[in-house]
Amino acid sequence: MFQFRHSIFFKIVVLFLCALFGFFAVSYYFIQDHIKNEDLLSQVRYEQFTATINEIMQHGGSLHTIKQYLNNIQFIPIEEEEIKRVLQEINKIPYDFDGIFAKAINTQNGIYILLETSNETTLYKDNSRKSYENFYIITLIGIVLLTFVFFIVLKSLMPIKVLKERIKQFAEGNFDMHHKQHTKDEIDELYQEFYKASNKIKSLNESRGLLLRSIMHELKTPITKGRIVAEMVQDNVQKKQLCSAFIRLNELINEFAKLEEITSKNYHINKQEFLLSDLINHTEDMLLIDDESNPITLETPNTLIKADFDLFAIALKNLLDNAMKYSNDGKVRVYAKNDRLYTSSKGEPLAHALEDYFKPYFKNDKNPSSQGFGLGMYIIKNTLDNQGFDLSYKHEDGYNIFIIHHCVVENYCHINAKPKQ
Protein backbone atom coordinates (compact mmCIF):
# COMPACT_ATOMS: atom_id res chain seq x y z
CA MET A 1 0.00 0.00 0.00
CA PHE A 2 2.82 2.39 0.88
CA GLN A 3 4.48 1.69 -2.46
CA PHE A 4 1.18 2.24 -4.31
CA ARG A 5 0.92 5.72 -2.79
CA HIS A 6 4.02 6.70 -4.80
CA SER A 7 2.51 5.40 -8.05
CA ILE A 8 1.82 7.95 -10.76
CA PHE A 9 -1.59 6.31 -11.30
CA PHE A 10 -2.45 6.83 -7.63
CA LYS A 11 -1.47 10.49 -7.89
CA ILE A 12 -3.57 10.96 -11.03
CA VAL A 13 -6.60 9.35 -9.36
CA VAL A 14 -6.18 11.62 -6.32
CA LEU A 15 -5.82 14.71 -8.53
CA PHE A 16 -8.92 13.69 -10.51
CA LEU A 17 -10.98 13.19 -7.36
CA CYS A 18 -9.81 16.55 -6.00
CA ALA A 19 -10.64 18.27 -9.31
CA LEU A 20 -14.03 16.54 -9.47
CA PHE A 21 -14.89 17.46 -5.89
CA GLY A 22 -13.67 21.04 -6.40
CA PHE A 23 -15.70 21.45 -9.60
CA PHE A 24 -18.83 20.04 -7.96
CA ALA A 25 -18.38 22.19 -4.83
CA VAL A 26 -17.89 25.41 -6.84
CA SER A 27 -20.88 24.62 -9.08
CA TYR A 28 -23.11 23.81 -6.12
CA TYR A 29 -22.08 26.97 -4.27
CA PHE A 30 -22.60 29.08 -7.40
CA ILE A 31 -26.11 27.70 -8.03
CA GLN A 32 -27.22 27.91 -4.39
CA ASP A 33 -25.92 31.47 -4.05
CA HIS A 34 -27.75 32.61 -7.18
CA ILE A 35 -30.94 30.88 -6.10
CA LYS A 36 -30.77 32.69 -2.77
CA ASN A 37 -30.17 36.04 -4.49
CA GLU A 38 -32.97 35.31 -6.93
CA ASP A 39 -35.39 34.66 -4.07
CA LEU A 40 -34.51 38.01 -2.50
CA LEU A 41 -34.83 39.76 -5.85
CA SER A 42 -38.13 38.00 -6.48
CA GLN A 43 -39.56 39.37 -3.24
CA VAL A 44 -38.52 42.91 -4.24
CA ARG A 45 -40.04 42.48 -7.69
CA TYR A 46 -43.26 41.11 -6.13
CA GLU A 47 -43.70 44.15 -3.95
CA GLN A 48 -42.84 46.45 -6.86
CA PHE A 49 -45.32 44.79 -9.25
CA THR A 50 -48.20 44.79 -6.81
CA ALA A 51 -47.61 48.44 -5.88
CA THR A 52 -47.49 49.50 -9.53
CA ILE A 53 -50.64 47.59 -10.47
CA ASN A 54 -52.49 49.11 -7.51
CA GLU A 55 -51.32 52.55 -8.58
CA ILE A 56 -52.56 51.99 -12.15
CA MET A 57 -55.90 50.81 -10.88
CA GLN A 58 -56.19 53.78 -8.49
CA HIS A 59 -55.66 56.19 -11.40
CA GLY A 60 -58.38 54.57 -13.42
CA GLY A 61 -56.19 52.48 -15.65
CA SER A 62 -57.93 50.06 -17.95
CA LEU A 63 -57.46 46.29 -18.18
CA HIS A 64 -55.55 46.80 -21.41
CA THR A 65 -53.13 49.17 -19.68
CA ILE A 66 -52.44 46.64 -16.95
CA LYS A 67 -51.93 43.86 -19.50
CA GLN A 68 -49.55 46.08 -21.45
CA TYR A 69 -47.58 46.75 -18.28
CA LEU A 70 -47.38 43.05 -17.42
CA ASN A 71 -46.21 42.30 -20.93
CA ASN A 72 -43.48 44.94 -20.67
CA ILE A 73 -42.11 43.45 -17.46
CA GLN A 74 -42.03 39.92 -18.99
CA PHE A 75 -45.22 38.46 -17.55
CA ILE A 76 -46.89 35.96 -19.83
CA PRO A 77 -50.41 34.49 -19.66
CA ILE A 78 -50.47 30.83 -18.66
CA GLU A 79 -52.94 28.10 -17.89
CA GLU A 80 -52.26 26.60 -14.49
CA GLU A 81 -55.59 25.68 -13.00
CA GLU A 82 -54.26 24.89 -9.53
CA ILE A 83 -52.63 28.33 -9.10
CA LYS A 84 -55.68 30.04 -10.61
CA ARG A 85 -58.02 28.21 -8.25
CA VAL A 86 -55.90 29.15 -5.21
CA LEU A 87 -55.87 32.83 -6.21
CA GLN A 88 -59.62 32.86 -6.91
CA GLU A 89 -60.28 31.55 -3.40
CA ILE A 90 -58.35 34.51 -1.94
CA ASN A 91 -60.60 37.59 -1.54
CA LYS A 92 -63.32 36.38 -3.86
CA ILE A 93 -64.64 39.01 -6.28
CA PRO A 94 -68.04 40.34 -5.21
CA TYR A 95 -71.02 39.27 -7.28
CA ASP A 96 -71.95 42.78 -8.41
CA PHE A 97 -68.35 44.06 -8.78
CA ASP A 98 -67.79 46.01 -12.02
CA GLY A 99 -64.09 46.69 -12.39
CA ILE A 100 -60.63 45.08 -12.26
CA PHE A 101 -59.57 42.82 -9.41
CA ALA A 102 -55.83 41.94 -9.25
CA LYS A 103 -54.34 39.24 -6.99
CA ALA A 104 -50.65 38.24 -6.69
CA ILE A 105 -48.73 35.37 -5.08
CA ASN A 106 -44.98 34.76 -4.75
CA THR A 107 -43.96 31.08 -4.93
CA GLN A 108 -40.74 29.16 -5.38
CA ASN A 109 -41.63 28.75 -9.04
CA GLY A 110 -42.09 32.48 -9.55
CA ILE A 111 -44.59 35.34 -9.17
CA TYR A 112 -48.17 34.81 -10.34
CA ILE A 113 -50.73 37.61 -10.94
CA LEU A 114 -54.43 36.93 -11.50
CA LEU A 115 -56.51 39.62 -13.26
CA GLU A 116 -60.25 39.24 -12.76
CA THR A 117 -63.21 41.12 -14.19
CA SER A 118 -66.84 40.19 -14.38
CA ASN A 119 -66.23 38.78 -17.86
CA GLU A 120 -62.59 37.61 -17.89
CA THR A 121 -60.06 35.83 -15.67
CA THR A 122 -56.40 35.68 -16.79
CA LEU A 123 -53.38 34.22 -14.96
CA TYR A 124 -49.92 35.69 -15.60
CA LYS A 125 -46.51 34.37 -14.58
CA ASP A 126 -43.19 36.19 -14.23
CA ASN A 127 -41.06 34.87 -17.12
CA SER A 128 -37.96 36.83 -16.13
CA ARG A 129 -37.04 34.41 -13.32
CA LYS A 130 -34.07 32.30 -14.31
CA SER A 131 -34.32 28.52 -14.41
CA TYR A 132 -31.36 26.86 -12.74
CA GLU A 133 -32.08 23.47 -14.22
CA ASN A 134 -29.76 24.48 -17.05
CA PHE A 135 -26.98 25.10 -14.55
CA TYR A 136 -27.42 21.60 -13.14
CA ILE A 137 -27.29 20.15 -16.63
CA ILE A 138 -24.12 22.12 -17.39
CA THR A 139 -22.60 20.88 -14.13
CA LEU A 140 -23.44 17.29 -15.05
CA ILE A 141 -21.95 17.74 -18.51
CA GLY A 142 -18.80 19.18 -16.92
CA ILE A 143 -18.48 16.16 -14.60
CA VAL A 144 -18.93 13.78 -17.54
CA LEU A 145 -16.30 15.61 -19.61
CA LEU A 146 -13.87 15.66 -16.66
CA THR A 147 -14.37 11.92 -16.16
CA PHE A 148 -13.87 11.30 -19.89
CA VAL A 149 -10.59 13.25 -19.85
CA PHE A 150 -9.51 11.27 -16.78
CA PHE A 151 -10.03 7.93 -18.53
CA ILE A 152 -8.31 9.20 -21.68
CA VAL A 153 -5.25 10.19 -19.61
CA LEU A 154 -5.27 6.83 -17.79
CA LYS A 155 -5.51 4.97 -21.08
CA SER A 156 -2.58 6.98 -22.45
CA LEU A 157 -0.48 6.07 -19.43
CA MET A 158 -1.38 2.36 -19.34
CA PRO A 159 1.59 1.44 -21.62
CA ILE A 160 3.82 2.50 -18.70
CA LYS A 161 2.62 -0.57 -16.80
CA VAL A 162 3.41 -2.76 -19.80
CA LEU A 163 6.86 -1.18 -20.04
CA LYS A 164 7.39 -1.76 -16.32
CA GLU A 165 6.58 -5.47 -16.71
CA ARG A 166 8.92 -5.72 -19.71
CA ILE A 167 11.75 -4.11 -17.73
CA LYS A 168 11.05 -6.47 -14.81
CA GLN A 169 11.21 -9.48 -17.11
CA PHE A 170 14.36 -8.09 -18.67
CA ALA A 171 15.97 -7.76 -15.22
CA GLU A 172 15.07 -11.41 -14.52
CA GLY A 173 16.94 -12.52 -17.64
CA ASN A 174 14.11 -12.65 -20.19
CA PHE A 175 15.60 -10.82 -23.20
CA ASP A 176 12.78 -11.82 -25.56
CA MET A 177 11.14 -8.42 -26.01
CA HIS A 178 8.34 -8.00 -28.56
CA HIS A 179 7.43 -4.47 -29.58
CA LYS A 180 3.84 -3.74 -30.60
CA GLN A 181 3.39 -0.25 -31.94
CA HIS A 182 0.04 1.24 -30.88
CA THR A 183 0.62 4.95 -30.47
CA LYS A 184 3.07 7.63 -31.54
CA ASP A 185 3.47 9.44 -28.23
CA GLU A 186 6.48 9.83 -25.94
CA ILE A 187 5.72 6.58 -24.09
CA ASP A 188 5.88 4.65 -27.34
CA GLU A 189 9.17 6.35 -28.19
CA LEU A 190 10.50 5.35 -24.78
CA TYR A 191 9.39 1.76 -25.39
CA GLN A 192 11.10 1.75 -28.79
CA GLU A 193 14.39 2.94 -27.26
CA PHE A 194 14.12 0.29 -24.54
CA TYR A 195 13.38 -2.32 -27.20
CA LYS A 196 16.51 -1.34 -29.14
CA ALA A 197 18.64 -1.32 -25.97
CA SER A 198 17.31 -4.74 -24.87
CA ASN A 199 18.12 -6.24 -28.27
CA LYS A 200 21.63 -4.80 -28.14
CA ILE A 201 22.18 -6.11 -24.60
CA LYS A 202 20.75 -9.47 -25.64
CA SER A 203 23.25 -9.67 -28.51
CA LEU A 204 26.15 -8.67 -26.25
CA ASN A 205 25.06 -11.19 -23.61
CA GLU A 206 24.82 -13.97 -26.18
CA SER A 207 28.25 -13.05 -27.57
CA ARG A 208 29.76 -12.99 -24.08
CA GLY A 209 28.19 -16.34 -23.19
CA LEU A 210 29.38 -17.89 -26.45
CA LEU A 211 32.91 -16.57 -25.89
CA LEU A 212 33.07 -17.87 -22.31
CA ARG A 213 31.69 -21.26 -23.28
CA SER A 214 34.18 -21.48 -26.13
CA ILE A 215 37.09 -20.57 -23.82
CA MET A 216 36.01 -23.09 -21.18
CA HIS A 217 35.55 -25.77 -23.83
CA GLU A 218 38.98 -25.11 -25.28
CA LEU A 219 40.55 -25.20 -21.82
CA LYS A 220 39.00 -28.55 -20.98
CA THR A 221 40.84 -30.24 -23.86
CA PRO A 222 44.42 -29.57 -22.61
CA ILE A 223 43.34 -30.25 -19.03
CA THR A 224 41.99 -33.65 -20.04
CA LYS A 225 45.20 -34.42 -21.95
CA GLY A 226 47.29 -33.27 -18.99
CA ARG A 227 45.28 -35.51 -16.69
CA ILE A 228 45.94 -38.50 -18.96
CA VAL A 229 49.69 -37.74 -19.05
CA ALA A 230 49.75 -37.30 -15.26
CA GLU A 231 48.33 -40.78 -14.83
CA MET A 232 51.44 -42.14 -16.63
CA VAL A 233 53.88 -40.64 -14.08
CA GLN A 234 55.64 -43.42 -12.15
CA ASP A 235 56.24 -41.47 -8.93
CA ASN A 236 53.04 -41.80 -6.90
CA VAL A 237 53.57 -38.54 -4.98
CA GLN A 238 54.11 -36.51 -8.14
CA LYS A 239 51.29 -38.37 -9.84
CA LYS A 240 48.88 -37.48 -7.02
CA GLN A 241 49.96 -33.82 -7.04
CA LEU A 242 49.61 -33.50 -10.81
CA CYS A 243 46.22 -35.21 -10.86
CA SER A 244 45.00 -32.98 -8.02
CA ALA A 245 46.18 -29.90 -9.90
CA PHE A 246 44.33 -30.90 -13.09
CA ILE A 247 41.22 -31.82 -11.08
CA ARG A 248 41.37 -28.38 -9.46
CA LEU A 249 41.71 -26.71 -12.86
CA ASN A 250 38.64 -28.57 -14.06
CA GLU A 251 36.72 -27.49 -10.94
CA LEU A 252 37.79 -23.88 -11.54
CA ILE A 253 36.27 -24.01 -15.01
CA ASN A 254 33.04 -25.35 -13.50
CA GLU A 255 33.13 -22.49 -10.96
CA PHE A 256 33.52 -19.98 -13.78
CA ALA A 257 30.54 -21.60 -15.51
CA LYS A 258 28.43 -21.11 -12.35
CA LEU A 259 29.60 -17.51 -12.02
CA GLU A 260 28.69 -16.88 -15.64
CA GLU A 261 25.20 -18.26 -14.96
CA ILE A 262 24.88 -16.00 -11.89
CA THR A 263 25.90 -12.84 -13.73
CA SER A 264 23.54 -13.67 -16.60
CA LYS A 265 20.69 -14.40 -14.11
CA ASN A 266 20.32 -17.98 -15.36
CA TYR A 267 21.36 -19.77 -12.18
CA HIS A 268 18.64 -21.29 -9.99
CA ILE A 269 19.40 -20.93 -6.26
CA ASN A 270 18.89 -24.23 -4.42
CA LYS A 271 19.15 -23.68 -0.67
CA GLN A 272 19.53 -26.70 1.57
CA GLU A 273 20.82 -27.50 5.06
CA PHE A 274 24.28 -29.02 5.57
CA LEU A 275 26.98 -29.25 8.24
CA LEU A 276 29.79 -26.75 8.35
CA SER A 277 32.27 -29.62 8.63
CA ASP A 278 31.10 -31.01 5.26
CA LEU A 279 31.44 -27.57 3.71
CA ILE A 280 34.97 -27.11 5.08
CA ASN A 281 36.01 -30.56 3.80
CA HIS A 282 34.74 -29.60 0.34
CA THR A 283 36.55 -26.25 0.34
CA GLU A 284 39.77 -27.95 1.50
CA ASP A 285 39.55 -30.20 -1.54
CA MET A 286 38.97 -27.15 -3.73
CA LEU A 287 42.06 -25.46 -2.22
CA LEU A 288 44.17 -28.67 -2.53
CA ILE A 289 44.95 -28.63 1.19
CA ASP A 290 46.63 -31.71 2.67
CA ASP A 291 45.42 -33.12 5.95
CA GLU A 292 48.94 -33.08 7.38
CA SER A 293 49.50 -29.34 6.93
CA ASN A 294 45.96 -28.03 7.26
CA PRO A 295 46.00 -24.28 8.04
CA ILE A 296 42.23 -24.19 8.67
CA THR A 297 40.98 -24.56 12.23
CA LEU A 298 37.28 -25.39 12.44
CA GLU A 299 35.96 -24.61 15.93
CA THR A 300 32.24 -25.41 15.45
CA PRO A 301 32.06 -28.41 13.09
CA ASN A 302 28.46 -29.31 13.93
CA THR A 303 27.06 -25.92 12.90
CA LEU A 304 24.12 -26.23 10.54
CA ILE A 305 24.18 -23.97 7.48
CA LYS A 306 21.30 -23.26 5.09
CA ALA A 307 22.48 -22.05 1.70
CA ASP A 308 23.18 -23.11 -1.87
CA PHE A 309 26.02 -25.57 -1.22
CA ASP A 310 27.97 -24.96 -4.44
CA LEU A 311 27.70 -21.16 -4.37
CA PHE A 312 28.44 -20.96 -0.65
CA ALA A 313 31.47 -23.20 -1.12
CA ILE A 314 32.80 -20.86 -3.83
CA ALA A 315 32.36 -17.84 -1.55
CA LEU A 316 33.95 -19.53 1.48
CA LYS A 317 36.80 -20.94 -0.64
CA ASN A 318 37.74 -17.46 -1.86
CA LEU A 319 37.35 -16.05 1.66
CA LEU A 320 39.65 -18.72 3.14
CA ASP A 321 42.12 -18.38 0.27
CA ASN A 322 42.42 -14.64 0.89
CA ALA A 323 42.72 -15.18 4.65
CA MET A 324 45.58 -17.66 4.28
CA LYS A 325 47.28 -15.66 1.52
CA TYR A 326 47.39 -12.36 3.42
CA SER A 327 47.69 -13.54 7.04
CA ASN A 328 50.95 -13.27 8.96
CA ASP A 329 51.08 -16.98 9.85
CA GLY A 330 49.12 -18.48 6.91
CA LYS A 331 46.41 -19.79 9.24
CA VAL A 332 42.68 -19.10 9.56
CA ARG A 333 39.99 -19.92 12.12
CA VAL A 334 36.37 -20.69 11.19
CA TYR A 335 33.55 -20.62 13.74
CA ALA A 336 29.85 -19.78 14.08
CA LYS A 337 28.04 -17.56 16.54
CA ASN A 338 24.31 -16.91 16.58
CA ASP A 339 23.24 -16.71 12.90
CA ARG A 340 26.68 -15.71 11.59
CA LEU A 341 29.73 -17.48 10.23
CA TYR A 342 33.17 -16.01 11.07
CA THR A 343 36.61 -16.35 9.48
CA SER A 344 39.52 -14.93 11.48
CA SER A 345 43.17 -14.57 10.46
CA LYS A 346 46.09 -12.63 11.92
CA GLY A 347 47.21 -9.67 9.84
CA GLU A 348 47.21 -5.96 9.16
CA PRO A 349 43.84 -4.19 8.73
CA LEU A 350 42.48 -3.54 5.26
CA ALA A 351 43.99 -0.46 3.64
CA HIS A 352 40.69 0.53 1.99
CA ALA A 353 37.00 0.33 2.77
CA LEU A 354 35.49 -3.12 2.31
CA GLU A 355 33.25 -1.85 -0.52
CA ASP A 356 36.34 -0.99 -2.60
CA TYR A 357 37.44 -4.63 -2.62
CA PHE A 358 34.10 -5.67 -4.08
CA LYS A 359 35.01 -3.96 -7.35
CA PRO A 360 36.26 -6.37 -10.03
CA TYR A 361 40.03 -6.28 -10.69
CA PHE A 362 40.61 -4.09 -7.64
CA LYS A 363 44.29 -4.07 -6.60
CA ASN A 364 45.77 -2.71 -3.41
CA ASP A 365 47.92 0.27 -4.41
CA LYS A 366 50.17 -0.43 -1.43
CA ASN A 367 50.84 -3.93 -2.73
CA PRO A 368 50.36 -3.84 -6.52
CA SER A 369 52.39 -7.01 -7.02
CA SER A 370 50.02 -9.11 -4.91
CA GLN A 371 48.85 -12.41 -6.33
CA GLY A 372 45.55 -12.77 -8.12
CA PHE A 373 43.48 -10.65 -10.43
CA GLY A 374 41.48 -8.86 -7.78
CA LEU A 375 38.36 -10.96 -8.41
CA GLY A 376 38.18 -12.85 -5.09
CA MET A 377 36.10 -10.36 -3.12
CA TYR A 378 34.02 -9.59 -6.21
CA ILE A 379 33.14 -13.30 -6.51
CA ILE A 380 32.43 -13.54 -2.76
CA LYS A 381 30.12 -10.53 -2.86
CA ASN A 382 28.13 -11.76 -5.88
CA THR A 383 27.68 -15.33 -4.67
CA LEU A 384 26.51 -14.15 -1.23
CA ASP A 385 24.21 -11.44 -2.60
CA ASN A 386 22.44 -13.95 -4.82
CA GLN A 387 21.65 -16.02 -1.73
CA GLY A 388 20.48 -13.06 0.34
CA PHE A 389 23.47 -13.01 2.71
CA ASP A 390 25.47 -9.97 3.89
CA LEU A 391 29.23 -9.72 4.40
CA SER A 392 30.87 -7.42 6.95
CA TYR A 393 34.41 -6.89 8.21
CA LYS A 394 36.19 -5.78 11.37
CA HIS A 395 39.80 -5.72 12.61
CA GLU A 396 40.08 -6.73 16.27
CA ASP A 397 43.16 -7.51 18.42
CA GLY A 398 45.39 -7.94 15.37
CA TYR A 399 42.94 -10.21 13.50
CA ASN A 400 41.01 -9.62 10.30
CA ILE A 401 37.51 -10.97 10.82
CA PHE A 402 35.02 -11.45 8.00
CA ILE A 403 31.40 -12.19 8.93
CA ILE A 404 28.70 -13.81 6.77
CA HIS A 405 25.29 -12.90 8.20
CA HIS A 406 22.02 -14.90 8.35
CA CYS A 407 23.44 -18.19 7.03
CA VAL A 408 23.55 -20.25 10.26
CA VAL A 409 20.45 -22.24 11.22
CA GLU A 410 21.83 -23.91 14.37
CA ASN A 411 25.09 -23.35 16.23
CA TYR A 412 25.15 -26.93 17.41
CA CYS A 413 23.71 -29.89 15.61
CA HIS A 414 23.71 -33.20 17.50
CA ILE A 415 24.82 -36.16 15.42
CA ASN A 416 23.92 -39.65 16.52
CA ALA A 417 26.89 -41.98 16.36
CA LYS A 418 26.37 -45.18 14.43
CA PRO A 419 26.59 -48.34 16.56
CA LYS A 420 29.64 -50.46 16.01
CA GLN A 421 29.08 -53.60 14.06
PDB file of C-alpha atoms in Angstrom, residues 3-4 78 81-82 131 137 162 215 232 293 314 333 395:
ATOM      1  CA  GLN A   3       4.476   1.694  -2.457  1.00  0.00           C
ATOM      2  CA  PHE A   4       1.181   2.236  -4.309  1.00  0.00           C
ATOM      3  CA  ILE A  78     -50.470  30.835 -18.657  1.00  0.00           C
ATOM      4  CA  GLU A  81     -55.585  25.680 -12.999  1.00  0.00           C
ATOM      5  CA  GLU A  82     -54.255  24.889  -9.532  1.00  0.00           C
ATOM      6  CA  SER A 131     -34.321  28.521 -14.415  1.00  0.00           C
ATOM      7  CA  ILE A 137     -27.292  20.147 -16.632  1.00  0.00           C
ATOM      8  CA  VAL A 162       3.410  -2.758 -19.797  1.00  0.00           C
ATOM      9  CA  ILE A 215      37.086 -20.574 -23.819  1.00  0.00           C
ATOM     10  CA  MET A 232      51.440 -42.137 -16.629  1.00  0.00           C
ATOM     11  CA  SER A 293      49.500 -29.335   6.931  1.00  0.00           C
ATOM     12  CA  ILE A 314      32.799 -20.856  -3.832  1.00  0.00           C
ATOM     13  CA  ARG A 333      39.992 -19.917  12.118  1.00  0.00           C
ATOM     14  CA  HIS A 395      39.799  -5.724  12.613  1.00  0.00           C
TER      15      HIS A 395
END
